[in-house]
Coordinates of C-alpha atoms in Angstrom, one line a residue:
L1 CA -7.8 -2.1 8.5
V2 CA -10.9 -2.7 6.6
T3 CA -14.4 -3.6 8.2
L4 CA -16.7 -5.6 5.2
D5 CA -20.4 -6.9 5.7
K6 CA -21.1 -10.3 4.8
P7 CA -20.6 -11.9 2.0
L8 CA -17.4 -10.4 1.8
G9 CA -16.6 -10.7 -1.9
L10 CA -13.3 -12.0 -1.5
V11 CA -11.7 -15.3 -3.0
L12 CA -8.5 -15.8 -0.5
A13 CA -6.0 -18.3 -1.4
P14 CA -2.7 -19.5 0.3
D15 CA -0.2 -18.3 -1.9
P16 CA 2.2 -21.6 -2.5
I17 CA 5.2 -20.3 -2.1
T18 CA 5.4 -17.8 1.2
G19 CA 2.1 -19.6 2.5
Q20 CA 0.6 -15.8 3.4
I21 CA -3.0 -15.6 2.6
V22 CA -3.4 -13.5 -0.4
V23 CA -6.6 -12.3 -2.0
Q24 CA -7.3 -14.1 -5.1
N25 CA -10.1 -12.3 -6.3
I26 CA -12.4 -9.8 -6.1
I27 CA -16.0 -9.8 -7.0
E28 CA -18.0 -6.9 -8.6
G29 CA -20.2 -5.4 -6.4
S30 CA -19.3 -7.1 -3.3
P31 CA -18.6 -5.4 0.1
A32 CA -14.9 -5.7 -0.7
A33 CA -15.4 -4.1 -4.0
E34 CA -16.8 -1.4 -3.1
C35 CA -14.7 -0.3 -0.2
E36 CA -12.2 0.4 -2.8
M37 CA -9.2 -0.5 -0.4
I38 CA -8.4 -4.1 -1.1
Q39 CA -6.4 -5.1 -4.5
I40 CA -5.7 -8.6 -5.9
G41 CA -2.6 -10.0 -4.4
D42 CA -3.0 -8.2 -1.0
V43 CA -1.8 -10.4 2.1
V44 CA -4.5 -10.9 4.6
K45 CA -2.2 -10.5 8.3
M46 CA -5.2 -10.3 10.6
C47 CA -8.9 -11.5 10.7
S48 CA -11.6 -10.8 13.2
A49 CA -12.3 -13.8 15.2
V50 CA -15.5 -15.7 15.3
F51 CA -16.9 -13.6 18.1
G52 CA -16.2 -10.3 20.1
E53 CA -13.1 -8.0 19.1
D54 CA -10.3 -10.2 19.1
M55 CA -8.5 -10.7 16.4
W56 CA -6.7 -13.8 15.0
Q57 CA -3.1 -13.7 13.2
A58 CA -3.9 -15.2 9.5
I59 CA -1.6 -18.2 9.5
D60 CA -4.1 -20.8 8.4
I61 CA -6.5 -20.6 5.8
R62 CA -8.5 -23.4 7.1
R63 CA -8.9 -21.3 10.3
I64 CA -9.8 -17.6 8.0
R65 CA -12.3 -19.1 6.6
W66 CA -14.0 -21.0 9.4
A67 CA -13.8 -17.8 11.4
I68 CA -15.4 -15.2 8.2
N69 CA -18.1 -18.1 7.5
N70 CA -19.0 -18.5 11.4
R71 CA -19.3 -14.7 12.5
T72 CA -22.4 -13.5 12.8
S73 CA -20.9 -9.9 12.3
K74 CA -19.1 -8.0 10.0
V75 CA -16.1 -8.7 9.7
K76 CA -13.0 -6.5 10.0
L77 CA -9.3 -7.8 7.8
V78 CA -5.9 -6.1 8.3
L79 CA -4.6 -6.1 5.4
E80 CA -1.2 -5.4 4.1
R81 CA 0.2 -4.4 0.1
A82 CA 1.9 -6.8 -1.1
R83 CA 5.4 -6.1 -2.6
R84 CA 5.2 -8.0 -6.3
P85 CA 6.2 -7.5 -9.4
A86 CA 4.0 -5.8 -11.5
G87 CA 1.1 -8.5 -12.8
V88 CA -0.5 -11.6 -10.6
P89 CA 1.2 -14.5 -10.7
T90 CA -0.1 -17.3 -12.9
W91 CA -1.1 -19.8 -9.7
Y92 CA -3.6 -17.3 -8.4
S93 CA -6.1 -18.0 -11.1
K94 CA -4.3 -19.3 -14.0
G95 CA -6.5 -17.3 -15.7
Q96 CA -9.9 -18.2 -14.3
V97 CA -11.5 -16.1 -12.3
G98 CA -12.5 -17.9 -8.5
R99 CA -10.4 -20.9 -8.6
A100 CA -7.1 -21.7 -7.0
S101 CA -4.0 -23.3 -8.6
S102 CA -1.1 -24.8 -6.4
D103 CA 0.6 -25.4 -9.8
R104 CA 3.8 -22.8 -9.7
D105 CA 5.2 -22.0 -13.2

């Protein structure tokens, strides 16, 4: 569990194969980078609801983005370290920071 100030400094994207929401990029100098607990490829399992202490399952990227954008206080994320082979798959950004692609190699 990590608790981050806004803006988080994370680029999230759905994995085109599994549908899981994953960390695609971490913005340098952001709260996400400074906490030093998040890695590219981590899977978002839960996110703070828009208000209160409730946590939402991370099953829909639109709902998670909406919750993060509309929350007025810190955002809590439950992350799971992805079990992937070394390296980041090319669909994450095709070598371009901050860009997601649904293309598969």
